[in-house]
Short mmCIF file of C-alpha atoms in Angstrom, two decimals:
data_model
loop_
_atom_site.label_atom_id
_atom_site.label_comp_id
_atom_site.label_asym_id
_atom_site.label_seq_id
_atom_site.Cartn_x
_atom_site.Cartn_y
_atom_site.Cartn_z
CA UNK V 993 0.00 0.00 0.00
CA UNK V 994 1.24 3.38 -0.87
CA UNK V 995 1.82 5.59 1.87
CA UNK V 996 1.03 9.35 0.90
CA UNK V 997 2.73 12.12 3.34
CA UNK V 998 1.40 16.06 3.31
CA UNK V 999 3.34 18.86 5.03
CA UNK V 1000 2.63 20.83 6.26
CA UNK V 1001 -0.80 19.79 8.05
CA UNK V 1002 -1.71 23.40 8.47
CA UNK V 1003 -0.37 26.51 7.06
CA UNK V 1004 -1.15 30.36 7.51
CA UNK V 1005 -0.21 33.13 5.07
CA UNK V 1006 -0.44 36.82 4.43
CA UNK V 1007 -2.08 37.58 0.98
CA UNK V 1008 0.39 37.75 -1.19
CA UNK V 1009 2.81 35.44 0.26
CA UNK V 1010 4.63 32.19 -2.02
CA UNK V 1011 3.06 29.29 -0.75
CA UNK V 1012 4.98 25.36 -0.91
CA UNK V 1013 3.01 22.02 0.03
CA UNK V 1014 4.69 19.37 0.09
CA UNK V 1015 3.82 15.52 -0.65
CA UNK V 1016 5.87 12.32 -0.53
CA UNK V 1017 4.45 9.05 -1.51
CA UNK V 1018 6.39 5.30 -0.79
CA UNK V 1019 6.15 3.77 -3.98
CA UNK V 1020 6.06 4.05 -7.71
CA UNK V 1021 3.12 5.36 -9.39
CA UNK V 1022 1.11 6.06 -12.55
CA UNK V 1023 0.27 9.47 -11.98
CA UNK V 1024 -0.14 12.23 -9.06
CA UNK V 1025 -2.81 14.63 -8.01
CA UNK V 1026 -3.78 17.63 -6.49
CA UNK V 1027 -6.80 18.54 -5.34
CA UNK V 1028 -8.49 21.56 -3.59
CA UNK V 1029 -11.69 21.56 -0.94
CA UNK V 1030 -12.88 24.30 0.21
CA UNK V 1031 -14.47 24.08 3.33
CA UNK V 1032 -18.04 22.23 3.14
CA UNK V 1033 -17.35 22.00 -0.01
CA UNK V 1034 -16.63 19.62 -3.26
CA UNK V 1035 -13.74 18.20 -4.21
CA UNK V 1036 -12.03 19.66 -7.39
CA UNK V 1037 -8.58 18.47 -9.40
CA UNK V 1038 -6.22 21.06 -10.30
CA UNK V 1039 -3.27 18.77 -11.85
CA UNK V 1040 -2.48 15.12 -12.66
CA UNK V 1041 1.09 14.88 -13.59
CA UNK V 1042 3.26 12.09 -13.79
CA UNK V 1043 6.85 14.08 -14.26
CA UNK V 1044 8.12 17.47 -14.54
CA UNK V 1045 6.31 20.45 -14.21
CA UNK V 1046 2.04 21.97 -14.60
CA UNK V 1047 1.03 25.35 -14.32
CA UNK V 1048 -1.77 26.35 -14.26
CA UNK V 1049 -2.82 30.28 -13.30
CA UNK V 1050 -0.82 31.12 -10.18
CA UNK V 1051 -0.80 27.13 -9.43
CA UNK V 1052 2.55 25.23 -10.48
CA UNK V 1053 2.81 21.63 -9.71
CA UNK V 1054 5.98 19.88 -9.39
CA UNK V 1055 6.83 16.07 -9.47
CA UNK V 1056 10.29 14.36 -8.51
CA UNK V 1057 9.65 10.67 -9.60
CA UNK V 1058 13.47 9.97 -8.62
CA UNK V 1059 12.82 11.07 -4.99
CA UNK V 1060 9.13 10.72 -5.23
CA UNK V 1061 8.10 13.78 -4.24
CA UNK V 1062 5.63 16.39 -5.59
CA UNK V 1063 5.27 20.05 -4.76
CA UNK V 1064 2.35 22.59 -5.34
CA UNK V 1065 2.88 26.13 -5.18
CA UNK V 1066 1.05 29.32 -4.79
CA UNK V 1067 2.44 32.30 -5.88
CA UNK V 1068 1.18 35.72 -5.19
CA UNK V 1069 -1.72 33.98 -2.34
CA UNK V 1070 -5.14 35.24 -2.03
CA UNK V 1071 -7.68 34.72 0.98
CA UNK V 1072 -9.75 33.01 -1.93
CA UNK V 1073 -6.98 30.41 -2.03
CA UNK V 1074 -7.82 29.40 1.56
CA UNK V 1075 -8.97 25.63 1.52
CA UNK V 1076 -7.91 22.01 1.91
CA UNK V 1077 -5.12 21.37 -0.41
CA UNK V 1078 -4.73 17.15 -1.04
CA UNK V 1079 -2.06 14.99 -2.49
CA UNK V 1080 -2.98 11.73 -4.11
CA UNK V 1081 -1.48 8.95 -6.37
CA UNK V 1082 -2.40 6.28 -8.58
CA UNK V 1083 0.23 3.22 -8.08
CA UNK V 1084 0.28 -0.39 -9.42
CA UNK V 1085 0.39 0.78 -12.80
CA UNK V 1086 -3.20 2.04 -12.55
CA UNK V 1087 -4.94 5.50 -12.38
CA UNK V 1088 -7.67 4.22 -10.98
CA UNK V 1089 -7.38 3.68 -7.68
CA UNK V 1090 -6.41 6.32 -5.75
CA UNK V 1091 -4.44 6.72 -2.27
CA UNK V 1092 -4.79 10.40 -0.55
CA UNK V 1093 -2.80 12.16 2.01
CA UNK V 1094 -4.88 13.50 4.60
CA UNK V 1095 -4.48 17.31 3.12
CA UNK V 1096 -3.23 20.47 4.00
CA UNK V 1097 -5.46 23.13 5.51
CA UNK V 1098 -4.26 26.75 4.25
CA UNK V 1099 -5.25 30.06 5.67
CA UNK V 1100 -4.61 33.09 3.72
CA UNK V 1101 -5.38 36.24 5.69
CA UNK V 1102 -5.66 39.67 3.65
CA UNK T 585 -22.03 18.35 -19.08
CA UNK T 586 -23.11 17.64 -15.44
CA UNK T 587 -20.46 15.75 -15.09
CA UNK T 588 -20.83 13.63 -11.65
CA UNK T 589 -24.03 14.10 -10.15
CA UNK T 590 -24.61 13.00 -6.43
CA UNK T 591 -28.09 12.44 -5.29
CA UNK T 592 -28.78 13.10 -2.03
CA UNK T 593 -26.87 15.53 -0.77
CA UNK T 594 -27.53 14.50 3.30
CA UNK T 595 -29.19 11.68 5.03
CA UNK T 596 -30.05 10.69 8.48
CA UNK T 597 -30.80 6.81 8.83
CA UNK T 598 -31.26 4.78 11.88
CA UNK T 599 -29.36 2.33 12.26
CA UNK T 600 -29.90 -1.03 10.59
CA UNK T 601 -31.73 1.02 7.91
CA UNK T 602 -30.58 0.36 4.42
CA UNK T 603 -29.95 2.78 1.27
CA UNK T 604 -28.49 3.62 -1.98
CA UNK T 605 -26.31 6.76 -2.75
CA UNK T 606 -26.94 7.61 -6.40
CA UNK T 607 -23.88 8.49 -8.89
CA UNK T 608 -23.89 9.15 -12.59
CA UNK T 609 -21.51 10.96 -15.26
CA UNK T 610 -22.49 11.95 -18.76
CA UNK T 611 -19.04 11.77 -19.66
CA UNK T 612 -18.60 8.19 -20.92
CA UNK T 613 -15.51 7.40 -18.39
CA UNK T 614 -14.69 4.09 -17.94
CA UNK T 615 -13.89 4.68 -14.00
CA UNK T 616 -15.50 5.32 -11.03
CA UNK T 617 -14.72 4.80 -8.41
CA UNK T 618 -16.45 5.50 -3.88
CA UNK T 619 -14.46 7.22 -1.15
CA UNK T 620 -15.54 8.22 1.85
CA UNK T 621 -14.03 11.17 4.07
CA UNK T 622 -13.57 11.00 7.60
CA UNK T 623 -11.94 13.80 9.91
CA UNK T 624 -8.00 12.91 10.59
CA UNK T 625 -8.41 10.07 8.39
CA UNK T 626 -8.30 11.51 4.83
CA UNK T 627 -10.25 10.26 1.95
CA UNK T 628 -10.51 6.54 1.63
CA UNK T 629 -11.65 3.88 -1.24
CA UNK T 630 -14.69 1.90 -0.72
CA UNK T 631 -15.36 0.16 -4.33
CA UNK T 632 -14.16 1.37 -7.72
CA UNK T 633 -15.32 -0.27 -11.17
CA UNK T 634 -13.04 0.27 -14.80
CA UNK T 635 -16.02 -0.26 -16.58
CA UNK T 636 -19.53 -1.53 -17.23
CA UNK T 637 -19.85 -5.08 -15.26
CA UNK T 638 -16.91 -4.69 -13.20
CA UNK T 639 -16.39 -3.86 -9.40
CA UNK T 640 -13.78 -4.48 -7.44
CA UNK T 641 -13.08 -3.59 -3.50
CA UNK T 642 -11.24 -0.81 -2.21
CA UNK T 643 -9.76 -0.23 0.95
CA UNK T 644 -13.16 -0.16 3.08
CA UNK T 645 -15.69 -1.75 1.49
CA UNK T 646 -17.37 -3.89 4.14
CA UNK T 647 -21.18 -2.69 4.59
CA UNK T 648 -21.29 -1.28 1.35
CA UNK T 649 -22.42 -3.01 -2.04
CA UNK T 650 -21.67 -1.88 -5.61
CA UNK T 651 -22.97 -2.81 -9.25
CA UNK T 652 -22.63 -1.10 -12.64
CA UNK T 653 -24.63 -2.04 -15.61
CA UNK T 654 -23.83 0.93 -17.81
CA UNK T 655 -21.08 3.33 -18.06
CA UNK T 656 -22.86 6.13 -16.42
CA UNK T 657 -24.19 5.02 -13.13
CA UNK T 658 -22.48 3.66 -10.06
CA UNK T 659 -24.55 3.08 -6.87
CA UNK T 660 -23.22 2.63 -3.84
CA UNK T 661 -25.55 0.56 -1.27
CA UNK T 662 -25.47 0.82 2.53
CA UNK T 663 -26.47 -2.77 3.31
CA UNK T 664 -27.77 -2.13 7.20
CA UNK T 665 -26.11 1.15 8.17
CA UNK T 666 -24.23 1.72 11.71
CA UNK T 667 -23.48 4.62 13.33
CA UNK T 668 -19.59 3.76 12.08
CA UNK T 669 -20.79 4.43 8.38
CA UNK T 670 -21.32 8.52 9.51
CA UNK T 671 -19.36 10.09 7.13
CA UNK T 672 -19.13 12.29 3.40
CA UNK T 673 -19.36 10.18 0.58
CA UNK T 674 -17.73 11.23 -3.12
CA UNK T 675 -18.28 9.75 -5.88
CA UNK T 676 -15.74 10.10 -9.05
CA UNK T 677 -15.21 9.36 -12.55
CA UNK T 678 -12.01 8.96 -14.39
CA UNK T 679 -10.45 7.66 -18.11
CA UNK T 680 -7.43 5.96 -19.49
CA UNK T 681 -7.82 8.26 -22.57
CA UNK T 682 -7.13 11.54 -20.61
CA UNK T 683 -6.37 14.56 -23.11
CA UNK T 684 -3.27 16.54 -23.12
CA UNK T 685 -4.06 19.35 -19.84
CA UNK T 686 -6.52 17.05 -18.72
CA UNK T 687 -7.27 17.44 -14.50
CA UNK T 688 -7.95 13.79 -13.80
CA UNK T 689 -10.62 13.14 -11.87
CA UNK T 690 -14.57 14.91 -11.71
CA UNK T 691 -15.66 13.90 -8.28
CA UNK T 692 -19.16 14.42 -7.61
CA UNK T 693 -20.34 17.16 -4.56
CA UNK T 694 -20.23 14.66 -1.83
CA UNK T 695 -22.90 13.32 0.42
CA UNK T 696 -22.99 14.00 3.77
CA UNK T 697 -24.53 11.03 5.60
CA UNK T 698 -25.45 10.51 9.34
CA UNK T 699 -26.75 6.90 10.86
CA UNK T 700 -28.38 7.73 14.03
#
């Protein structure tokens, strides 16, 4: 079973701030995710990668299959940012079962 | 597109009462897949299916029942609910065929269920 670390658990910014989550997983996998919940809310992807880099908006995405680790960052953070941030991988050569860390809770205050 | 839809939103059963949480995509992927979120514990696989006629278990599945006849509908059954089965459901939908800058996953809005 794939064992899917977040850090930090909770973070707390100023808007405007650069903002680093970080995610490290136990074995190989197929492909990597981040998601964002806001809270009381849905669940909603904002990358699958499986090497290199995503950006996406002020959202870039970073994966290290060598040291198999994954990064998302936030530049330039906004209170709307503020949510549950979550890691998650495929492994076993599929993409469709999926094994989550237990998320990052970030706090951006104006 | 919908996309996932989740039908109901919340639910209070007693327990021993039985139910079925309603899923469907209009977006002909072959996955789906069940998770359930629990405080501290992170989102967690109950049953997933890669296509029409095929279920598999997940990491939780006991109490729970699955079946999928066609592509777009996965329900997931609560066979005699217990206070142990309080928790948000999601339902989501995946494919092998992603396209270039595709996101992965379409969960649906969760269902927030309560066995009293």
């Amino acid at each position: 079973k794939n064992e899917v670390e977040q850090s930090p658990q909770n973070l707390t910014a100023q808007e405007g701030e650069f903002i680093t989550i970080n995610c490290s997983y136990s074995v190989g996998i197929s492909a990597l995710h981040w998601l964002q919940q806001h809270p009381g809310g849905g669940i909603v992807s904002l990358f699958m990668l499986s090497s290199g880099k995503k950006k996406h908006g002020r959202l870039i995405a970073t994966i290290n299959i060598q040291e198999k680790h994954s990064s998302l960052h936030i530049t330039a953070s906004h209170p709307r940012d503020s949510a549950v941030y979550i890691c998650a991988v495929g492994s076993g050569g599929s993409n469709y079962k999926l094994t989550f860390g237990k998320g990052t809770l970030l706090t951006v205050n104006p | 597109n919908a996309g996932v839809t989740q039908t109901p939103k919340f639910q209070v059963l007693k327990t021993g009462q039985s139910m079925t949480l309603q899923c469907a995509q209009d977006m002909n992927h072959e996955y789906m897949s069940w998770y359930r979120q629990d405080p501290g514990m992170g989102l967690r696989l109950i049953h997933y299916s890669v296509g029409a006629g095929i279920t598999d278990q997940g990491e939780v599945p006991n109490g729970y029942n699955v079946s999928r006849s066609t592509t777009e509908d996965f329900p997931l059954r609560l066979l005699s609910a217990a206070p142990s089965q309080t928790s948000v459901y999601f339902c989501a939908s995946s494919t092998s065929g992603q396209p270039r800058g595709s996101y992965g996953y379409t969960f649906g809005s969760g269902t927030r269920l309560t066995v009293v």
